[in-house]
């Protein structure tokens, strides 16, 4: 089994440091591209840059996307909640296909999904109680 | 036998509802949940808000059509609300060996009825589900799957507008179960074939 713990490892330290350097370099490059006038960059020979419009547009798009993401996630959650009239509130494929083990005396009963009718009887009809359940 | 008097309960949102139980015979019971009526204060509040907004628009645009449109919208909106959305009473009539009838009466007098014959009914249970950022208990009829004796083909939720809380639902559940149990002890009477 592959090691899954979040503990620090030497490889992870190296990845982290490489990511740190890379992100600093990317940030410096972004600042240079956004602030240094185009003529200076052309005089250095670097001519193939995206339009400076994007230096402002991309952060704006990102912030709006994050804001919409909150609302979108909330909406997706509400849409994927099962409605009150669906059978998914009662059972699912695993419960339908489960196998019943034979009842053994003096052994802990096997784990299984109890049908909702039985659960209801146990909760809400107290006089039936435990002696009638199978 | 005397019917128990009407008992007051609360709905899931806190409104006061009343449950009335009637026993017509040994195998026939009717359970009716009455929702609170439309309050005069909420009707006045909504009407005033709409008309104030329309007056504000009129002051801005100086177009008197806005005022007549607001009156029209209020009247039509009230009629649509009373006829399609405001439920006055929801009732459940359980007739052992025949079926279950669910009736919703709206504030305008309209009644909508659904009948489910007993052969299709597997059980009446209290289920809990997530509804609008809350977990609510609701009573539902489980319909039998014709191919699979243990399976449930459909779930029919009951009392959708009044949404009673658990104490009221337990009363309704016990009454229904007393009738449904008679099915097991008398299997030869299987209704109309």
CSV table of N, CA and C in Angstrom, one decimal, chain A residues 4-120:
chain,number,residue,atom,x,y,z
A,4,UNK,N,0.2,7.0,2.4
A,4,UNK,CA,-0.8,8.1,2.1
A,4,UNK,C,-0.8,9.2,3.2
A,5,UNK,N,0.1,9.1,4.1
A,5,UNK,CA,0.0,10.0,5.2
A,5,UNK,C,0.4,11.4,4.8
A,6,UNK,N,-0.1,12.5,5.5
A,6,UNK,CA,0.4,13.8,5.1
A,6,UNK,C,1.7,14.3,5.8
A,7,UNK,N,2.4,13.3,6.3
A,7,UNK,CA,3.7,13.7,7.0
A,7,UNK,C,4.7,14.2,6.0
A,8,UNK,N,5.6,15.1,6.5
A,8,UNK,CA,6.6,15.7,5.6
A,8,UNK,C,7.6,14.6,5.2
A,9,UNK,N,8.0,14.7,3.9
A,9,UNK,CA,9.0,13.8,3.3
A,9,UNK,C,10.0,14.6,2.6
A,10,UNK,N,11.2,14.1,2.3
A,10,UNK,CA,12.2,14.9,1.6
A,10,UNK,C,11.7,15.3,0.2
A,11,UNK,N,11.0,14.3,-0.5
A,11,UNK,CA,10.5,14.7,-1.8
A,11,UNK,C,9.5,15.8,-1.8
A,12,UNK,N,8.7,15.8,-0.8
A,12,UNK,CA,7.7,16.8,-0.7
A,12,UNK,C,8.3,18.2,-0.4
A,13,UNK,N,9.4,18.2,0.4
A,13,UNK,CA,10.1,19.4,0.6
A,13,UNK,C,10.7,20.0,-0.7
A,14,UNK,N,11.2,19.1,-1.5
A,14,UNK,CA,11.8,19.6,-2.8
A,14,UNK,C,10.7,20.2,-3.7
A,15,UNK,N,9.6,19.4,-3.8
A,15,UNK,CA,8.5,19.9,-4.6
A,15,UNK,C,8.0,21.3,-4.1
A,16,UNK,N,7.9,21.4,-2.8
A,16,UNK,CA,7.4,22.6,-2.2
A,16,UNK,C,8.3,23.8,-2.5
A,17,UNK,N,9.7,23.6,-2.4
A,17,UNK,CA,10.6,24.6,-2.7
A,17,UNK,C,10.6,25.0,-4.2
A,18,UNK,N,10.5,24.0,-5.1
A,18,UNK,CA,10.4,24.3,-6.5
A,18,UNK,C,9.2,25.1,-6.8
A,19,UNK,N,8.1,24.7,-6.2
A,19,UNK,CA,6.8,25.5,-6.4
A,19,UNK,C,6.9,26.9,-5.9
A,20,UNK,N,7.6,27.1,-4.8
A,20,UNK,CA,7.8,28.4,-4.2
A,20,UNK,C,8.6,29.3,-5.1
A,21,UNK,N,9.7,28.8,-5.6
A,21,UNK,CA,10.6,29.5,-6.6
A,21,UNK,C,9.8,29.8,-7.8
A,22,UNK,N,9.1,28.8,-8.3
A,22,UNK,CA,8.3,29.0,-9.6
A,22,UNK,C,7.3,30.1,-9.4
A,23,UNK,N,6.6,30.1,-8.3
A,23,UNK,CA,5.5,31.1,-8.1
A,23,UNK,C,6.1,32.5,-8.0
A,24,UNK,N,7.2,32.6,-7.3
A,24,UNK,CA,7.9,33.9,-7.2
A,24,UNK,C,8.3,34.4,-8.6
A,25,UNK,N,8.9,33.5,-9.3
A,25,UNK,CA,9.3,33.9,-10.7
A,25,UNK,C,8.1,34.3,-11.5
A,26,UNK,N,7.0,33.6,-11.5
A,26,UNK,CA,5.8,33.9,-12.2
A,26,UNK,C,5.3,35.3,-11.8
A,27,UNK,N,5.3,35.6,-10.5
A,27,UNK,CA,4.8,36.8,-10.0
A,27,UNK,C,5.6,38.0,-10.5
A,28,UNK,N,7.0,37.8,-10.5
A,28,UNK,CA,7.9,38.9,-10.9
A,28,UNK,C,7.7,39.2,-12.4
A,29,UNK,N,7.5,38.0,-13.2
A,29,UNK,CA,7.3,38.2,-14.6
A,29,UNK,C,6.0,38.9,-14.9
A,30,UNK,N,4.9,38.6,-14.1
A,30,UNK,CA,3.7,39.3,-14.3
A,30,UNK,C,3.8,40.8,-14.0
A,31,UNK,N,4.5,41.1,-12.9
A,31,UNK,CA,4.7,42.5,-12.6
A,31,UNK,C,5.5,43.3,-13.7
A,32,UNK,N,6.5,42.6,-14.2
A,32,UNK,CA,7.3,43.3,-15.2
A,32,UNK,C,6.5,43.5,-16.4
A,33,UNK,N,5.7,42.5,-16.8
A,33,UNK,CA,4.9,42.6,-18.0
A,33,UNK,C,3.9,43.7,-17.9
A,34,UNK,N,3.3,43.8,-16.6
A,34,UNK,CA,2.2,44.8,-16.5
A,34,UNK,C,2.7,46.2,-16.4
A,35,UNK,N,3.9,46.4,-15.8
A,35,UNK,CA,4.3,47.8,-15.5
A,35,UNK,C,5.3,48.4,-16.4
A,36,UNK,N,6.2,47.5,-16.9
A,36,UNK,CA,7.3,48.1,-17.8
A,36,UNK,C,6.7,48.5,-19.1
A,37,UNK,N,7.0,49.7,-19.6
A,37,UNK,CA,6.4,50.2,-20.9
A,37,UNK,C,6.8,49.3,-22.0
A,38,UNK,N,6.0,49.3,-23.0
A,38,UNK,CA,6.2,48.4,-24.1
A,38,UNK,C,7.5,48.7,-24.9
A,39,UNK,N,7.8,50.0,-25.0
A,39,UNK,CA,9.0,50.4,-25.8
A,39,UNK,C,10.2,49.9,-25.2
A,40,UNK,N,10.3,49.9,-23.8
A,40,UNK,CA,11.5,49.3,-23.2
A,40,UNK,C,11.7,47.9,-23.5
A,41,UNK,N,10.5,47.1,-23.5
A,41,UNK,CA,10.6,45.7,-23.7
A,41,UNK,C,10.9,45.4,-25.2
A,42,UNK,N,10.4,46.2,-26.1
A,42,UNK,CA,10.8,46.1,-27.5
A,42,UNK,C,12.3,46.3,-27.7
A,43,UNK,N,12.8,47.3,-27.0
A,43,UNK,CA,14.2,47.6,-27.2
A,43,UNK,C,15.1,46.5,-26.7
A,44,UNK,N,14.6,45.7,-25.8
A,44,UNK,CA,15.4,44.5,-25.3
A,44,UNK,C,15.3,43.4,-26.3
A,45,UNK,N,14.3,43.5,-27.2
A,45,UNK,CA,14.1,42.4,-28.2
A,45,UNK,C,13.0,41.5,-27.9
A,46,UNK,N,12.3,41.7,-26.7
A,46,UNK,CA,11.2,40.8,-26.4
A,46,UNK,C,9.9,41.5,-26.9
A,47,UNK,N,9.4,40.9,-28.1
A,47,UNK,CA,8.3,41.6,-28.7
A,47,UNK,C,7.0,40.8,-28.6
A,48,UNK,N,7.1,39.5,-28.4
A,48,UNK,CA,5.9,38.7,-28.4
A,48,UNK,C,5.2,38.5,-27.1
A,49,UNK,N,4.5,39.6,-26.6
A,49,UNK,CA,3.8,39.5,-25.4
A,49,UNK,C,2.3,39.6,-25.6
A,50,UNK,N,1.5,39.1,-24.7
A,50,UNK,CA,0.1,39.4,-24.9
A,50,UNK,C,-0.3,40.8,-24.6
A,51,UNK,N,-1.4,41.3,-25.0
A,51,UNK,CA,-1.8,42.7,-24.8
A,51,UNK,C,-1.9,43.0,-23.3
A,52,UNK,N,-1.5,44.2,-23.0
A,52,UNK,CA,-1.5,44.6,-21.5
A,52,UNK,C,-2.9,44.6,-20.9
A,53,UNK,N,-3.9,44.7,-21.8
A,53,UNK,CA,-5.3,44.6,-21.4
A,53,UNK,C,-5.5,43.4,-20.4
A,54,UNK,N,-4.8,42.3,-20.8
A,54,UNK,CA,-5.1,41.1,-20.0
A,54,UNK,C,-4.5,41.2,-18.6
A,55,UNK,N,-3.5,42.1,-18.4
A,55,UNK,CA,-2.9,42.2,-17.1
A,55,UNK,C,-4.0,42.6,-16.0
A,56,UNK,N,-5.0,43.3,-16.5
A,56,UNK,CA,-6.1,43.8,-15.6
A,56,UNK,C,-7.3,42.8,-15.7
A,57,UNK,N,-7.5,42.4,-17.0
A,57,UNK,CA,-8.7,41.6,-17.2
A,57,UNK,C,-8.7,40.2,-16.5
A,58,UNK,N,-7.5,39.6,-16.5
A,58,UNK,CA,-7.4,38.2,-16.0
A,58,UNK,C,-7.7,38.2,-14.4
A,59,UNK,N,-7.1,39.1,-13.6
A,59,UNK,CA,-7.5,39.1,-12.2
A,59,UNK,C,-9.0,39.4,-12.0
A,60,UNK,N,-9.5,40.3,-12.8
A,60,UNK,CA,-10.9,40.6,-12.7
A,60,UNK,C,-11.8,39.4,-13.0
A,61,UNK,N,-11.5,38.7,-14.1
A,61,UNK,CA,-12.2,37.5,-14.4
A,61,UNK,C,-12.1,36.5,-13.3
A,62,UNK,N,-10.9,36.3,-12.7
A,62,UNK,CA,-10.7,35.3,-11.7
A,62,UNK,C,-11.5,35.6,-10.4
A,63,UNK,N,-11.6,36.9,-10.0
A,63,UNK,CA,-12.3,37.2,-8.8
A,63,UNK,C,-13.8,37.0,-9.0
A,64,UNK,N,-14.3,37.4,-10.2
A,64,UNK,CA,-15.8,37.1,-10.5
A,64,UNK,C,-16.1,35.6,-10.5
A,65,UNK,N,-15.1,34.9,-11.1
A,65,UNK,CA,-15.3,33.4,-11.2
A,65,UNK,C,-15.4,32.8,-9.8
A,66,UNK,N,-14.5,33.3,-8.9
A,66,UNK,CA,-14.6,32.8,-7.5
A,66,UNK,C,-15.9,33.1,-6.9
A,67,UNK,N,-16.4,34.4,-7.1
A,67,UNK,CA,-17.6,34.7,-6.5
A,67,UNK,C,-18.8,33.9,-7.0
A,68,UNK,N,-18.8,33.7,-8.3
A,68,UNK,CA,-19.9,32.9,-8.9
A,68,UNK,C,-19.7,31.5,-8.5
A,69,UNK,N,-18.5,31.0,-8.2
A,69,UNK,CA,-18.3,29.6,-7.8
A,69,UNK,C,-19.0,29.3,-6.5
A,70,UNK,N,-19.0,30.2,-5.6
A,70,UNK,CA,-19.7,30.0,-4.3
A,70,UNK,C,-21.2,29.8,-4.6
A,71,UNK,N,-21.8,30.7,-5.4
A,71,UNK,CA,-23.2,30.6,-5.7
A,71,UNK,C,-23.5,29.3,-6.5
A,72,UNK,N,-22.6,29.0,-7.4
A,72,UNK,CA,-22.8,27.8,-8.3
A,72,UNK,C,-22.8,26.6,-7.5
A,73,UNK,N,-21.8,26.5,-6.5
A,73,UNK,CA,-21.7,25.3,-5.7
A,73,UNK,C,-23.0,25.1,-4.9
A,74,UNK,N,-23.5,26.2,-4.3
A,74,UNK,CA,-24.7,26.1,-3.5
A,74,UNK,C,-25.8,25.6,-4.4
A,75,UNK,N,-25.9,26.2,-5.6
A,75,UNK,CA,-27.0,25.8,-6.5
A,75,UNK,C,-26.9,24.3,-7.0
A,76,UNK,N,-25.7,23.9,-7.2
A,76,UNK,CA,-25.5,22.5,-7.6
A,76,UNK,C,-25.9,21.5,-6.5
A,77,UNK,N,-25.5,21.9,-5.3
A,77,UNK,CA,-25.9,21.1,-4.1
A,77,UNK,C,-27.4,21.0,-4.0
A,78,UNK,N,-28.1,22.1,-4.2
A,78,UNK,CA,-29.6,22.1,-4.1
A,78,UNK,C,-30.2,21.3,-5.2
A,79,UNK,N,-29.6,21.4,-6.4
A,79,UNK,CA,-30.1,20.6,-7.5
A,79,UNK,C,-29.9,19.1,-7.3
A,80,UNK,N,-28.8,18.7,-6.7
A,80,UNK,CA,-28.6,17.2,-6.6
A,80,UNK,C,-29.2,16.6,-5.4
A,81,UNK,N,-29.8,17.4,-4.5
A,81,UNK,CA,-30.5,16.8,-3.4
A,81,UNK,C,-31.8,16.1,-4.0
A,82,UNK,N,-32.0,14.9,-3.5
A,82,UNK,CA,-33.1,14.1,-4.0
A,82,UNK,C,-34.4,14.8,-3.6
A,83,UNK,N,-35.4,14.9,-4.5
A,83,UNK,CA,-36.7,15.5,-4.1
A,83,UNK,C,-37.4,14.6,-3.2
A,84,UNK,N,-38.5,15.1,-2.6
A,84,UNK,CA,-39.1,14.3,-1.5
A,84,UNK,C,-39.8,13.1,-2.1
A,85,UNK,N,-40.2,13.1,-3.4
A,85,UNK,CA,-40.9,11.9,-3.9
A,85,UNK,C,-40.0,10.9,-4.6
A,86,UNK,N,-38.7,11.0,-4.4
A,86,UNK,CA,-37.9,10.0,-5.1
A,86,UNK,C,-37.5,8.8,-4.2
A,87,UNK,N,-37.3,7.7,-4.8
A,87,UNK,CA,-37.0,6.5,-4.0
A,87,UNK,C,-35.5,6.6,-3.4
A,88,UNK,N,-34.8,7.5,-3.9
A,88,UNK,CA,-33.4,7.6,-3.3
A,88,UNK,C,-33.4,8.0,-1.9
A,89,UNK,N,-34.5,8.6,-1.4
A,89,UNK,CA,-34.5,8.9,0.0
A,89,UNK,C,-34.7,7.7,0.9
A,90,UNK,N,-35.1,6.5,0.3
A,90,UNK,CA,-35.4,5.4,1.1
A,90,UNK,C,-34.3,4.3,0.9
A,91,UNK,N,-33.9,4.1,-0.4
A,91,UNK,CA,-33.0,3.0,-0.6
A,91,UNK,C,-32.1,3.4,-1.8
A,92,UNK,N,-31.1,2.5,-2.1
A,92,UNK,CA,-30.2,2.7,-3.2
A,92,UNK,C,-29.8,1.3,-3.7
A,93,UNK,N,-29.0,1.4,-4.8
A,93,UNK,CA,-28.6,0.1,-5.4
A,93,UNK,C,-27.9,-0.9,-4.5
A,94,UNK,N,-27.1,-0.4,-3.6
A,94,UNK,CA,-26.4,-1.3,-2.7
A,94,UNK,C,-27.4,-2.0,-1.8
A,95,UNK,N,-28.4,-1.2,-1.3
A,95,UNK,CA,-29.3,-1.8,-0.3
A,95,UNK,C,-30.2,-2.8,-1.0
A,96,UNK,N,-30.5,-2.6,-2.3
A,96,UNK,CA,-31.4,-3.5,-3.0
A,96,UNK,C,-30.8,-4.8,-3.2
A,97,UNK,N,-29.4,-4.8,-3.5
A,97,UNK,CA,-28.8,-6.0,-3.9
A,97,UNK,C,-28.1,-6.8,-2.7
A,98,UNK,N,-28.4,-6.3,-1.4
A,98,UNK,CA,-27.6,-6.9,-0.3
A,98,UNK,C,-28.2,-8.3,-0.1
A,99,UNK,N,-27.3,-9.2,0.4
A,99,UNK,CA,-27.6,-10.5,0.7
A,99,UNK,C,-27.9,-10.7,2.2
A,100,UNK,N,-28.9,-11.5,2.5
A,100,UNK,CA,-29.3,-11.7,3.9
A,100,UNK,C,-28.6,-12.9,4.4
A,101,UNK,N,-27.9,-12.7,5.6
A,101,UNK,CA,-27.2,-13.8,6.2
A,101,UNK,C,-28.2,-14.4,7.2
A,102,UNK,N,-28.0,-15.7,7.4
A,102,UNK,CA,-29.0,-16.5,8.2
A,102,UNK,C,-28.8,-16.0,9.7
A,103,UNK,N,-29.9,-16.0,10.4
A,103,UNK,CA,-29.8,-15.5,11.8
A,103,UNK,C,-29.2,-16.6,12.7
A,104,UNK,N,-28.1,-16.4,13.4
A,104,UNK,CA,-27.5,-17.4,14.3
A,104,UNK,C,-27.8,-17.0,15.7
A,105,UNK,N,-28.1,-18.0,16.5
A,105,UNK,CA,-28.4,-17.7,17.9
A,105,UNK,C,-27.1,-17.2,18.6
A,106,UNK,N,-27.2,-16.3,19.5
A,106,UNK,CA,-26.1,-15.8,20.4
A,106,UNK,C,-25.0,-15.3,19.6
A,107,UNK,N,-25.2,-14.8,18.4
A,107,UNK,CA,-24.2,-14.1,17.6
A,107,UNK,C,-24.7,-12.7,17.3
A,108,UNK,N,-23.8,-11.8,17.1
A,108,UNK,CA,-24.2,-10.4,16.8
A,108,UNK,C,-24.7,-10.5,15.3
A,109,UNK,N,-25.9,-9.9,15.1
A,109,UNK,CA,-26.5,-10.0,13.7
A,109,UNK,C,-25.6,-9.3,12.7
A,110,UNK,N,-25.6,-9.8,11.5
A,110,UNK,CA,-24.8,-9.2,10.5
A,110,UNK,C,-25.3,-7.8,10.1
A,111,UNK,N,-24.4,-6.9,9.7
A,111,UNK,CA,-24.7,-5.6,9.3
A,111,UNK,C,-25.5,-5.6,8.1
A,112,UNK,N,-26.7,-4.9,8.1
A,112,UNK,CA,-27.4,-4.8,6.9
A,112,UNK,C,-28.3,-3.5,6.9
A,113,UNK,N,-28.8,-3.2,5.7
A,113,UNK,CA,-29.7,-2.0,5.7
A,113,UNK,C,-31.1,-2.4,6.0
A,114,UNK,N,-31.6,-1.9,7.1
A,114,UNK,CA,-32.9,-2.3,7.6
A,114,UNK,C,-34.0,-1.5,6.8
A,115,UNK,N,-35.0,-2.2,6.3
A,115,UNK,CA,-36.1,-1.5,5.5
A,115,UNK,C,-36.8,-0.5,6.4
A,116,UNK,N,-37.3,0.6,5.7
A,116,UNK,CA,-37.8,1.7,6.4
A,116,UNK,C,-39.1,1.4,7.2
A,117,UNK,N,-39.9,0.4,6.7
A,117,UNK,CA,-41.1,0.0,7.4
A,117,UNK,C,-40.7,-0.6,8.8
A,118,UNK,N,-39.7,-1.4,8.8
A,118,UNK,CA,-39.3,-2.0,10.1
A,118,UNK,C,-38.8,-0.9,11.1
A,119,UNK,N,-38.0,0.0,10.5
A,119,UNK,CA,-37.4,1.1,11.4
A,119,UNK,C,-38.6,1.9,12.0
A,120,UNK,N,-39.6,2.2,11.1
A,120,UNK,CA,-40.7,3.0,11.6
A,120,UNK,C,-41.4,2.3,12.7
